[in-house]
Amino acid sequence: MSLIGGIRPPIAVLSTLLLALAGITALALGKPENALVPEAVRKSQQYVAEDGAIALRASLDESITDLTRTAALFNQGRPAPADDVLDKVGDVYQKWRGTAVMEIKSGKLLGARGENVPLTAIDRSRLADEGGLAPRMVRLENGQTRLVTLALLSWEGRPQQLLIASSSLNFPGVNLGEGRAIGVVDTEGHVLSSHGALGGKGAKEQLRTFAGIAAKKGKQNAISAKAPGAGGYTGVSGHLAGDTVGDKRTIGGYATLAAGDPGEATPAGALGLSVVTQVGVVEHASRLARPAFGLVAAGALLVIGAITVMLLLSTVQRPLIRLFLESRRLTRGDLARPVTVPRSGEAARIGAALERLRGQLRGAAVGTQDPQRPGRRKGLGTRALLAVCALLLLGWAMPLMLLLNRAEDDVRVPTQTVHDQKARTATLSDRVRRALNEGHADLSAVASHIGDRTSPQDMKTALDRTLKDHQRFESVYVLGADGTILARAGHTPHHTAGDAPSKTAFEVSGHGGKKPVVRATVAAPGRQVAAVVGEFRIEFVNGLLGRQGLGEVRVVDAEGRVIGADSGYRAFQRLPSSLQPLLDKKSDHGEVRRDSGDVRVVAASPFSGGGAAGSLQWTVVSSQPASWLAIPEYSLQNRTVLTGLLGLTAAAACLGWLHIVVARPLRALADQAEKLADGDRKTVLYPRHHDEVGAVVRSLELIRQRLQDQQRQRDGATRTPAAAGRNQ
């Protein structure tokens, strides 16, 4: 017999799967959910750490790129005094704590702005080496850490100069919420900077403990550190549990600085930094599942499974094996004993046909004995029996999938989760605003180098560099006073010919089109009434919105029209009516909304803070179903549904297996056996599978051959007397 075919393997596998599923049911549905801090709260701290790492990495990379690109713009023009360079850098970008220009050969300080730059940390003799101009971390005498960024100023006929900028490891726009602390950690586990709720000695000590753990875990491979199949954040991240103080347990998260795309390397990512967060969460004991429920469900499955297996054994397996033995007996020539005919179904048809064939092998003529109509099916067929078994198993699985352990509308959503949703939405809102402001500053840097003597070719060179260095722009162009495009780079601009440069820093157009057009305009002070215009890629804005654990995120304008989203949307469509009240809030807001059984955690954060992008009056709105959160009620519901799905899968797989290897071949075998019993001696019977059905087919083929031999012998005996009479 075949190892995977036949009647026995599917039934044996079904029995094994049902026994295993009964054990899983008892454990999964009977184990009390007694976590003091829900998994949703723990995962939320991981997401907060990831948000902080993304914001810090983007800020550091932007600072490094801005300094390098600014130096390149100066290098394209005429030599400029150090004070002019520093003044322009400070006017365009107000992000560095200190800047300086130093002559490399002599080490002479040519100019400085802000706090003292740690020049002693720069080895001028190794600047020409590979990585000599790479950014570096420097610890000051007061214990603070600075990121020092370097760029070359080089003009023909002038000694090379070094443009230096130092910045602190701050988290731009990260909303910590109430009671949360955040810190930056190096590869050795030292806390380089920290912010937030660190008032007590215990909190500082806990942050240092988390920092050591995060530094150790951050050295893992980002792919192997994740659970199989997990996606999302490209770096190493996770959550931590600390000590309990009173009724609060300290929960933390960590994340390494990683690029947006897997495998991509950035200057900030090469620094080996990690972000650690911690917050105190009130512990609540919850016991939702009862052991009795899991035991009852497992017991019901055992009873139903036993009935199903016994039904398959008694009505399918045993009759088929009996037919196999009876057919083998007939092929051996044992014709004295009548064939035992099963009671119903295809097996009864085959058994009746075998009995008729036994008579024909003993010499009876075809059709002389007809104790019962062979073509009539008695009772339920194999397919009907399999359907009955499927209904029995579905009667157990479907209630688990659709009815039992449903989370009610009044499910408790942890308060900390709502706070985190609000804080993360505010962080995302500030990230979008800062990204637009950074784009506006990039255009300002280009505009500051465009004068009356700047040729269109020089303009295009500067625009091409800007487009290459900053992927946020779809097109960048210089617009004259009469609306003429003097130079451009990138895609064809969405500019109407003849329109003068806008007086507004930001504007949105493209109504009625497929994509919103977000346009920033900066006047060129050195060229009368000219302006540099940049059109943002809407994909860039949408890419900023994608965050794990926030659900659906949208950016809407002051009129409630969707400008961007992290998933599919239609440009300028209205925000869903259930979220419209969030726009009436003038500050960051988060809450739980319950609407006809739909429980959602929602939050909104309007643009706040300085910069040109504030004039857009956009609001970031996030919404996610509470069922997506690892809340005990929903976790129990999900386990119940999963258990039902496992039962449904086991039934479909094994019963489908039986239908393919037994039911369909058995039905075809019944037709072949009846045709053979009705006198069809020409159709050769081929076994398709090496199993019980195939064995019966082989036996029928042997019987057909014996019946043919008998017929030839009778025909030969008849022809011989006739030939003898003719000879006489």
XYZ file of C-alpha atoms in Angstrom:
728
model
C 0.000 0.000 0.000
C 1.047 3.595 -0.544
C 2.467 5.445 2.436
C 0.321 8.535 1.829
C -2.615 6.974 -0.022
C -5.352 4.660 1.048
C -8.002 4.913 3.688
C -5.886 4.554 6.817
C -3.480 7.561 6.684
C -6.128 10.337 6.467
C -8.115 8.910 9.349
C -4.977 8.402 11.435
C -3.808 11.956 10.751
C -7.246 13.335 11.571
C -7.246 11.462 14.890
C -3.783 12.791 15.752
C -4.657 16.364 14.818
C -7.863 16.314 16.845
C -6.037 14.972 19.905
C -3.353 17.653 19.569
C -5.972 20.355 19.027
C -7.825 19.242 22.150
C -4.637 19.755 24.164
C -4.039 23.161 22.558
C -7.626 24.161 23.310
C -7.340 23.233 26.967
C -4.117 25.235 27.338
C -4.926 28.248 25.152
C -8.517 28.814 26.279
C -8.208 27.636 29.856
C -5.087 29.508 30.900
C -5.951 32.627 32.922
C -4.800 35.941 31.448
C -3.133 37.352 34.540
C -0.578 39.766 33.039
C -0.268 42.799 35.297
C 0.826 44.989 32.377
C -0.907 44.185 29.067
C 1.255 43.345 26.068
C -0.262 46.330 24.264
C 1.359 48.688 26.782
C 4.717 46.928 26.508
C 4.696 47.024 22.714
C 3.706 50.675 22.816
C 6.918 51.551 24.665
C 8.882 49.794 21.944
C 7.094 51.890 19.319
C 7.822 55.090 21.250
C 11.527 54.173 21.300
C 11.397 53.504 17.559
C 9.796 56.908 16.973
C 12.559 58.553 18.992
C 15.241 56.667 17.072
C 13.688 57.644 13.734
C 13.457 61.309 14.749
C 17.024 61.406 16.102
C 18.476 59.584 13.096
C 16.663 61.826 10.633
C 17.742 64.961 12.510
C 21.414 63.925 12.640
C 21.482 62.826 9.004
C 19.799 66.058 7.957
C 22.340 68.135 9.888
C 25.269 66.265 8.349
C 23.834 66.580 4.837
C 22.978 70.256 5.291
C 26.493 71.177 6.399
C 28.122 69.201 3.583
C 25.784 70.643 0.939
C 26.202 74.204 2.255
C 29.974 73.876 2.006
C 29.577 72.573 -1.561
C 27.468 75.612 -2.499
C 30.148 77.944 -1.122
C 32.833 76.016 -3.004
C 31.038 76.659 -6.300
C 31.209 80.429 -5.843
C 33.883 82.963 -5.125
C 35.955 82.728 -1.924
C 34.049 84.029 1.054
C 35.282 85.249 4.469
C 34.765 82.897 7.379
C 32.365 85.317 9.065
C 30.154 85.447 5.942
C 30.074 81.665 5.779
C 29.088 81.334 9.438
C 26.487 84.099 9.188
C 24.790 82.479 6.211
C 24.895 79.053 7.855
C 23.331 80.507 10.997
C 20.671 82.453 9.090
C 19.488 79.463 7.074
C 19.828 76.669 9.645
C 19.295 77.392 13.340
C 20.102 73.886 14.506
C 23.743 73.864 15.638
C 24.916 74.875 19.099
C 28.266 76.048 17.761
C 29.949 76.580 14.400
C 33.510 77.464 13.441
C 35.842 77.786 10.457
C 39.449 76.693 10.861
C 42.377 76.764 8.474
C 43.521 73.155 8.159
C 47.216 73.666 7.500
C 47.944 76.120 10.295
C 45.127 75.222 12.664
C 44.188 78.897 12.953
C 40.606 79.609 14.022
C 39.164 81.991 11.407
C 35.725 82.471 12.929
C 33.246 81.011 15.411
C 29.602 81.315 16.428
C 27.688 79.961 19.428
C 29.286 77.719 22.031
C 32.898 76.701 21.788
C 33.462 73.912 19.267
C 35.737 71.109 20.612
C 38.592 71.716 18.153
C 41.048 69.612 20.162
C 39.073 66.493 19.236
C 39.921 66.994 15.546
C 43.148 65.459 14.256
C 44.007 67.677 11.274
C 46.694 65.268 10.065
C 44.152 62.516 9.416
C 41.426 64.490 7.668
C 42.618 63.220 4.274
C 42.294 59.575 5.371
C 39.279 57.488 4.513
C 36.524 58.529 6.896
C 38.558 61.481 8.102
C 35.597 63.840 7.623
C 33.054 61.460 9.148
C 30.930 62.841 12.009
C 32.069 61.906 15.491
C 30.857 61.904 19.084
C 32.850 64.076 21.506
C 32.377 64.165 25.271
C 32.938 67.606 26.813
C 34.560 68.296 30.157
C 31.180 68.938 31.766
C 30.046 65.412 30.826
C 27.783 66.423 27.945
C 28.143 64.838 24.512
C 28.257 66.663 21.203
C 28.038 65.456 17.628
C 30.794 67.166 15.624
C 30.217 67.442 11.871
C 32.942 68.446 9.391
C 32.905 69.807 5.839
C 35.640 71.172 3.541
C 35.766 74.731 2.207
C 38.064 74.716 -0.795
C 38.779 77.517 -3.290
C 41.497 77.673 -5.898
C 44.517 79.600 -4.695
C 43.361 79.619 -1.042
C 44.356 77.300 1.819
C 41.731 74.665 2.564
C 39.444 75.426 5.455
C 37.327 73.241 7.688
C 33.716 74.103 8.444
C 32.821 72.619 11.824
C 29.454 72.363 13.546
C 28.548 70.835 16.892
C 25.080 69.768 17.960
C 23.593 68.116 21.005
C 21.804 64.767 21.003
C 18.317 66.168 21.382
C 15.119 64.539 20.213
C 13.492 67.060 17.880
C 9.760 67.126 18.363
C 9.458 63.864 20.338
C 6.430 64.146 22.609
C 7.235 62.212 25.768
C 3.838 62.488 27.384
C 3.343 62.308 31.114
C 5.938 60.525 33.254
C 8.166 59.249 30.446
C 11.942 59.572 30.176
C 14.108 59.058 27.124
C 17.846 58.738 26.638
C 20.543 58.212 24.010
C 22.890 55.292 24.636
C 26.240 54.424 23.047
C 27.552 50.950 22.271
C 28.986 50.556 25.790
C 25.694 51.303 27.522
C 26.569 54.825 28.657
C 23.715 57.327 28.706
C 24.940 60.220 26.548
C 21.893 62.438 27.062
C 18.518 62.100 28.739
C 15.268 64.027 28.927
C 11.935 63.733 30.666
C 10.850 62.382 34.043
C 14.117 61.543 35.798
C 13.515 63.302 39.093
C 14.341 60.452 41.434
C 17.515 58.479 41.922
C 15.639 55.255 41.246
C 14.478 56.510 37.859
C 18.012 57.408 36.806
C 19.342 54.072 37.986
C 16.575 52.240 36.115
C 17.388 54.154 32.924
C 21.049 53.170 33.259
C 20.014 49.539 33.716
C 17.830 49.700 30.623
C 20.698 51.395 28.757
C 23.046 48.504 29.491
C 20.493 45.953 28.300
C 19.699 47.993 25.183
C 23.397 48.330 24.276
C 23.849 44.574 24.539
C 20.733 43.764 22.524
C 21.536 46.473 19.978
C 24.624 44.525 18.868
C 22.434 41.747 17.463
C 21.706 41.369 13.793
C 18.530 43.296 12.968
C 17.044 40.356 11.056
C 17.874 37.530 13.464
C 16.733 39.633 16.432
C 13.174 39.739 15.120
C 10.572 37.034 15.327
C 10.301 35.018 12.076
C 8.211 36.910 9.565
C 8.220 40.152 11.546
C 8.639 43.349 9.577
C 8.313 46.997 10.450
C 11.291 48.774 11.990
C 14.554 47.988 10.208
C 16.748 48.227 13.309
C 16.870 46.232 16.541
C 14.073 47.142 18.928
C 12.122 45.660 21.813
C 10.529 46.329 25.183
C 11.810 45.868 28.725
C 10.304 45.409 32.178
C 11.873 46.994 35.237
C 11.239 47.300 38.959
C 7.944 47.968 40.701
C 7.581 51.124 42.762
C 4.320 51.194 44.686
C 1.538 50.185 42.294
C 3.564 51.084 39.207
C 5.959 48.985 37.203
C 8.631 50.601 35.052
C 8.254 49.566 31.423
C 10.811 50.544 28.809
C 11.591 50.310 25.128
C 14.761 50.442 23.086
C 15.645 50.906 19.420
C 18.877 51.328 17.508
C 19.279 54.135 14.997
C 18.521 52.563 11.631
C 17.848 53.760 8.106
C 14.377 53.750 6.633
C 15.148 50.936 4.178
C 16.778 47.598 5.097
C 20.446 47.451 4.195
C 20.730 51.206 3.712
C 23.575 52.941 5.553
C 23.443 56.496 6.878
C 26.036 58.609 8.733
C 23.919 58.685 11.892
C 23.347 54.939 11.767
C 27.103 54.351 11.753
C 27.473 56.078 15.139
C 26.194 53.003 16.979
C 23.600 54.874 19.049
C 20.416 53.533 20.587
C 17.358 55.162 22.117
C 15.899 53.999 25.442
C 12.580 55.039 26.984
C 10.893 54.270 30.293
C 7.572 55.046 31.932
C 5.742 53.952 35.072
C 2.547 51.975 34.404
C -0.119 51.101 36.968
C -0.498 47.324 37.289
C -3.949 45.787 36.946
C -4.560 42.079 37.418
C -6.992 40.619 34.891
C -8.362 37.076 34.821
C -10.526 36.587 31.785
C -10.279 32.933 30.871
C -11.503 30.138 33.111
C -9.915 26.682 33.105
C -13.391 25.122 32.892
C -14.057 26.720 29.506
C -10.902 25.295 27.978
C -11.579 21.863 29.470
C -15.195 21.818 28.265
C -14.176 22.882 24.750
C -11.414 20.267 24.658
C -13.775 17.576 25.974
C -16.412 18.459 23.372
C -13.790 18.165 20.656
C -12.733 14.748 21.940
C -16.339 13.505 21.885
C -17.094 14.917 18.442
C -13.752 13.687 17.122
C -14.389 10.186 18.483
C -17.824 10.074 16.818
C -16.330 11.304 13.550
C -13.482 8.781 13.563
C -15.783 5.888 14.516
C -18.167 6.881 11.721
C -15.326 6.895 9.195
C -14.004 3.572 10.466
C -17.358 1.805 10.419
C -18.831 3.215 7.208
C -15.802 3.841 5.005
C -12.656 2.042 6.111
C -14.001 -1.344 7.190
C -16.307 -1.858 4.166
C -13.499 -0.916 1.787
C -11.039 -3.283 3.433
C -13.689 -6.022 3.348
C -14.186 -5.440 -0.389
C -10.434 -5.640 -0.875
C -10.319 -9.013 0.880
C -13.380 -10.338 -0.979
C -11.975 -9.322 -4.368
C -8.666 -11.026 -3.553
C -10.560 -14.186 -2.610
C -12.354 -14.252 -5.945
C -9.113 -13.832 -7.879
C -7.661 -16.831 -6.011
C -10.566 -18.959 -7.251
C -12.428 -19.279 -3.956
C -15.972 -19.054 -5.368
C -17.902 -21.274 -2.988
C -18.747 -18.692 -0.372
C -20.995 -15.716 -1.295
C -19.520 -12.229 -1.229
C -20.287 -10.248 1.923
C -22.040 -7.149 0.625
C -21.749 -3.914 2.691
C -24.940 -2.202 3.726
C -24.836 1.099 1.847
C -23.100 3.447 -0.535
C -20.573 2.708 -3.225
C -19.252 -0.202 -1.180
C -22.704 -1.872 -1.436
C -22.722 -1.365 -5.219
C -19.241 -2.840 -5.571
C -20.104 -5.749 -3.261
C -23.243 -6.537 -5.284
C -21.228 -6.410 -8.493
C -18.624 -8.783 -7.019
C -21.388 -11.224 -6.063
C -22.705 -11.191 -9.639
C -19.185 -11.683 -10.961
C -18.734 -14.643 -8.586
C -21.779 -16.234 -10.174
C -20.478 -15.544 -13.659
C -17.132 -17.107 -12.757
C -19.055 -20.216 -11.700
C -20.706 -20.379 -15.118
C -23.878 -18.370 -14.729
C -24.894 -16.237 -17.687
C -24.813 -12.459 -17.544
C -28.060 -11.076 -16.113
C -29.446 -14.413 -14.870
C -29.225 -13.478 -11.216
C -30.416 -10.089 -10.083
C -31.291 -10.268 -6.397
C -31.218 -6.505 -6.200
C -30.774 -3.699 -8.651
C -27.034 -3.115 -8.843
C -27.357 0.412 -10.173
C -29.421 1.595 -7.231
C -27.478 3.149 -4.331
C -28.544 2.019 -0.906
C -28.208 4.491 1.964
C -25.654 7.281 2.141
C -22.703 7.397 -0.211
C -19.125 8.110 0.818
C -19.396 11.776 -0.110
C -22.503 12.152 2.027
C -20.752 10.461 4.954
C -17.804 12.840 4.600
C -20.248 15.754 4.561
C -21.806 14.481 7.815
C -18.342 14.279 9.395
C -17.574 17.806 8.197
C -20.798 19.089 9.771
C -19.893 17.458 13.084
C -16.486 19.141 13.167
C -17.905 22.454 11.957
C -20.406 22.282 14.800
C -17.444 22.550 17.146
C -15.265 25.005 15.195
C -17.824 27.582 14.028
C -19.031 28.674 17.507
C -15.422 29.287 18.510
C -14.816 31.320 15.377
C -17.992 33.390 15.485
C -19.723 33.313 18.880
C -17.700 32.404 21.948
C -15.342 34.655 23.940
C -16.294 37.773 21.986
C -14.898 41.041 23.338
C -17.756 43.344 24.338
C -18.190 46.982 23.374
C -17.178 48.062 26.881
C -13.747 46.428 26.646
C -11.203 48.253 28.777
C -8.451 49.956 26.787
C -5.373 50.703 28.951
C -5.049 54.395 29.718
C -1.339 54.287 28.946
C -2.112 53.039 25.436
C -4.354 56.056 24.804
C -1.661 58.392 26.155
C 0.925 56.760 23.912
C -1.336 57.061 20.869
C -1.689 60.786 21.537
C 2.029 61.314 22.215
C 3.121 59.356 19.153
C 0.665 61.230 16.932
C 2.053 64.524 18.263
C 5.593 63.300 17.553
C 4.577 62.374 14.011
C 2.886 65.727 13.477
C 6.031 67.544 14.534
C 8.137 65.261 12.332
C 6.088 66.170 9.245
C 6.225 69.873 10.111
C 9.987 69.777 10.652
C 10.527 67.863 7.396
C 8.661 70.564 5.471
C 10.597 73.272 7.308
C 13.848 71.497 6.464
C 12.827 71.522 2.811
C 12.076 75.224 3.011
C 15.504 75.809 4.609
C 17.171 73.835 1.806
C 15.519 76.118 -0.738
C 16.640 79.137 1.292
C 20.229 77.897 1.138
C 20.004 77.690 -2.656
C 18.285 81.066 -2.903
C 21.007 82.750 -0.833
C 23.579 81.828 -3.503
C 21.570 83.083 -6.495
C 22.371 86.647 -7.576
C 22.039 88.856 -10.620
C 25.267 87.409 -12.054
C 24.317 83.752 -11.541
C 23.963 82.069 -14.925
C 21.146 79.596 -15.712
C 23.771 76.835 -15.938
C 25.052 77.615 -12.434
C 21.462 77.687 -11.191
C 20.793 74.280 -12.708
C 23.955 72.870 -11.144
C 22.818 74.031 -7.704
C 19.291 72.713 -8.296
C 20.568 69.334 -9.483
C 22.692 69.002 -6.355
C 19.741 69.938 -4.145
C 17.515 67.380 -5.869
C 20.191 64.714 -5.529
C 20.933 65.401 -1.875
C 17.301 65.725 -0.792
C 14.848 63.133 -2.063
C 11.903 65.058 -0.666
C 11.561 67.195 -3.808
C 9.883 66.150 -7.034
C 11.059 69.239 -8.889
C 13.028 72.368 -8.017
C 13.119 75.478 -10.196
C 13.977 79.161 -10.219
C 11.067 81.412 -11.117
C 11.495 84.884 -12.549
C 9.349 87.915 -11.781
C 7.275 87.409 -14.939
C 6.569 83.750 -14.142
C 9.271 82.411 -16.470
C 11.179 79.332 -15.313
C 14.847 80.330 -15.482
C 16.245 76.916 -14.510
C 14.820 73.670 -13.252
C 15.709 70.159 -12.135
C 13.534 67.081 -11.776
C 10.047 66.526 -13.154
C 8.063 69.041 -15.117
C 6.809 71.681 -12.654
C 3.092 72.155 -11.963
C 3.474 75.855 -12.618
C 1.109 77.925 -14.710
C 3.055 79.984 -17.222
C 2.922 83.705 -16.493
C 2.142 83.382 -12.783
C 4.538 85.422 -10.647
C 6.249 83.786 -7.646
C 3.913 83.248 -4.724
C 4.212 85.461 -1.677
C 3.262 82.532 0.554
C 5.919 80.195 1.917
C 3.753 77.101 1.403
C 0.702 76.412 -0.713
C -1.230 73.332 -1.808
C -2.790 72.899 -5.249
C -3.876 70.052 -7.495
C -7.552 69.989 -6.509
C -9.413 67.541 -8.718
C -6.199 65.705 -9.654
C -4.740 62.425 -8.506
C -2.073 63.959 -6.268
C -1.902 67.062 -4.084
C 0.896 69.432 -5.061
C 2.714 70.833 -2.030
C 4.833 73.787 -3.109
C 7.370 75.839 -1.109
C 8.604 79.228 -2.335
C 11.639 81.189 -1.129
C 12.606 84.601 -2.475
C 16.155 84.988 -3.799
C 17.551 88.077 -2.025
C 20.394 88.502 -4.503
C 18.183 88.496 -7.594
C 15.343 90.994 -7.828
C 11.846 89.448 -7.572
C 13.125 85.934 -8.382
C 12.323 82.926 -6.223
C 13.341 79.302 -5.760
C 10.388 76.927 -5.757
C 10.357 73.320 -4.663
C 7.506 70.848 -5.190
C 7.462 68.088 -2.600
C 6.895 64.489 -3.523
C 3.643 63.475 -1.867
C 5.198 60.011 -1.448
C 7.785 61.643 0.803
C 5.057 63.010 3.065
C 3.207 59.686 3.034
C 6.437 57.857 3.873
C 6.795 59.886 7.059
C 3.397 58.675 8.290
C 4.073 54.949 8.310
C 4.495 53.856 11.928
C 3.866 50.521 13.604
C 1.161 50.494 16.212
C -0.602 53.705 15.112
C -3.147 52.226 12.720
C -4.328 54.474 9.895
C -2.588 57.853 9.817
C -3.777 60.797 7.728
C -2.685 64.383 7.204
C -5.626 66.733 6.680
C -5.798 70.430 5.942
C -7.779 73.076 7.814
C -10.961 72.099 5.927
C -10.696 68.418 6.841
C -9.511 67.217 3.422
C -6.965 64.408 3.266
C -3.602 65.527 1.869
C -1.600 62.406 2.662
C -1.926 59.033 4.377
C 0.116 55.947 5.122
C -2.249 53.752 3.073
C -4.447 54.117 0.023
C -6.560 57.262 -0.157
C -8.120 59.684 -2.617
C -6.613 63.145 -2.769
C -8.688 65.818 -1.013
C -11.324 63.351 0.167
C -13.094 64.248 3.385
C -12.000 62.784 6.677
C -14.517 60.138 7.888
C -17.365 61.705 9.805
C -16.495 59.725 12.941
C -13.113 61.508 13.064
C -14.308 64.996 12.156
C -14.836 66.048 15.821
C -11.101 65.578 16.406
C -10.406 68.563 14.152
C -12.310 70.843 16.509
C -9.623 70.308 19.148
C -7.021 73.050 19.140
C -4.364 70.949 20.840
C -3.133 67.355 20.960
C -5.965 65.001 21.819
C -6.458 61.256 22.227
C -9.456 59.175 23.247
C -11.318 55.885 22.849
C -14.297 55.988 20.482
C -17.069 53.405 20.700
C -19.500 53.321 17.799
C -21.906 50.416 17.201
C -19.499 47.782 18.403
C -16.478 49.401 16.761
C -13.969 50.364 19.446
C -11.113 52.579 18.239
C -8.207 54.462 19.765
C -7.957 57.808 17.976
C -5.710 60.849 18.302
C -5.132 64.157 16.532
C -2.299 66.653 16.645
C -2.354 69.968 14.746
C 0.859 71.583 13.539
C 2.400 73.623 16.340
C 5.727 75.332 16.715
C 7.692 77.659 14.487
C 8.719 77.491 10.888
C 7.168 78.272 7.549
C 5.168 75.010 7.455
C 2.993 76.174 10.344
C 1.011 78.306 7.906
C -0.411 75.131 6.313
C -2.543 74.481 9.433
C -2.406 70.743 8.871
C -3.450 68.143 11.422
C -2.195 64.588 11.754
C -4.979 62.150 12.684
C -4.407 58.530 13.697
C -6.987 55.817 14.253
C -6.650 52.130 14.986
C -9.174 49.468 16.051
C -8.747 48.347 19.619
C -8.867 44.777 18.303
C -5.426 45.381 16.770
C -3.978 45.905 20.244
C -2.693 43.102 22.462
C -5.420 43.711 25.070
C -6.359 40.647 27.184
C -9.984 40.594 25.968
C -8.961 40.699 22.343
C -6.086 38.310 22.896
C -8.533 35.751 24.301
C -10.890 36.373 21.389
C -8.058 35.915 18.909
C -6.938 32.678 20.552
C -10.495 31.387 20.438
C -10.862 32.257 16.764
C -7.479 30.715 16.030
C -8.484 27.497 17.783
C -11.649 27.325 15.685
C -9.639 27.971 12.525
C -7.253 25.171 13.426
C -10.197 22.796 13.835
C -11.646 23.933 10.519
C -8.284 23.495 8.817
C -7.765 20.007 10.222
C -11.249 18.948 9.110
C -10.887 20.438 5.636
C -7.429 18.946 5.105
C -8.169 15.411 6.252
C -11.703 15.107 4.895
C -10.587 16.686 1.638
C -7.758 14.165 1.536
C -10.285 11.360 2.008
C -12.504 12.761 -0.718
C -9.624 12.872 -3.196
C -7.993 9.503 -2.489
C -11.063 7.472 -1.491
C -14.482 8.984 -2.295
C -13.930 9.926 -5.932
C -11.948 6.762 -6.877
C -14.502 4.629 -5.029
C -17.372 6.170 -6.993
C -15.555 5.510 -10.274
C -14.770 1.963 -9.121
C -18.460 1.300 -8.435
C -19.343 2.297 -12.005
C -16.571 0.111 -13.444
C -17.589 -2.895 -11.322
C -21.247 -2.616 -12.395
C -20.291 -2.336 -16.086
C -18.095 -5.404 -15.771
C -20.914 -7.307 -14.060
C -23.283 -6.200 -16.850
C -21.061 -7.900 -19.448
C -18.486 -5.289 -20.472
C -15.420 -7.438 -21.145
C -13.517 -5.030 -23.407
C -12.758 -2.138 -21.049
C -9.381 -2.679 -19.435
C -9.265 -1.602 -15.776
C -6.157 0.301 -14.697
C -5.404 1.001 -11.016
C -4.449 4.655 -10.564
C -3.252 4.443 -6.963
C -1.470 1.781 -4.955
C -4.051 1.595 -2.178
C -7.173 -0.344 -1.261
C -9.194 1.039 -4.166
C -6.350 0.285 -6.562
C -6.113 -3.260 -5.196
C -9.829 -3.844 -5.885
C -9.357 -2.480 -9.415
C -6.498 -4.921 -10.007
C -8.678 -7.768 -8.762
C -11.502 -6.740 -11.095
C -9.051 -6.669 -14.001
C -7.992 -10.231 -13.171
C -11.638 -11.272 -12.952
C -12.287 -9.625 -16.352
C -9.424 -11.586 -17.878
C -10.724 -14.868 -16.410
C -14.203 -14.140 -17.713
C -12.724 -13.463 -21.160
C -10.884 -16.790 -21.034
C -14.094 -18.584 -20.060
C -15.937 -16.906 -22.925
C -13.240 -17.912 -25.431
C -13.340 -21.503 -24.137
C -17.118 -21.621 -24.536
C -16.903 -20.117 -28.007
C -14.203 -22.638 -28.966
C -16.238 -25.559 -27.657
C -19.256 -24.383 -29.635
C -17.310 -23.982 -32.891
C -15.693 -27.457 -32.643
C -18.960 -29.555 -32.777
C -20.291 -27.367 -35.532
C -17.157 -27.834 -37.627
C -17.295 -31.620 -37.118
C -20.906 -31.749 -38.373
C -19.976 -29.892 -41.547
C -17.153 -32.339 -42.269
C -19.513 -35.269 -42.107
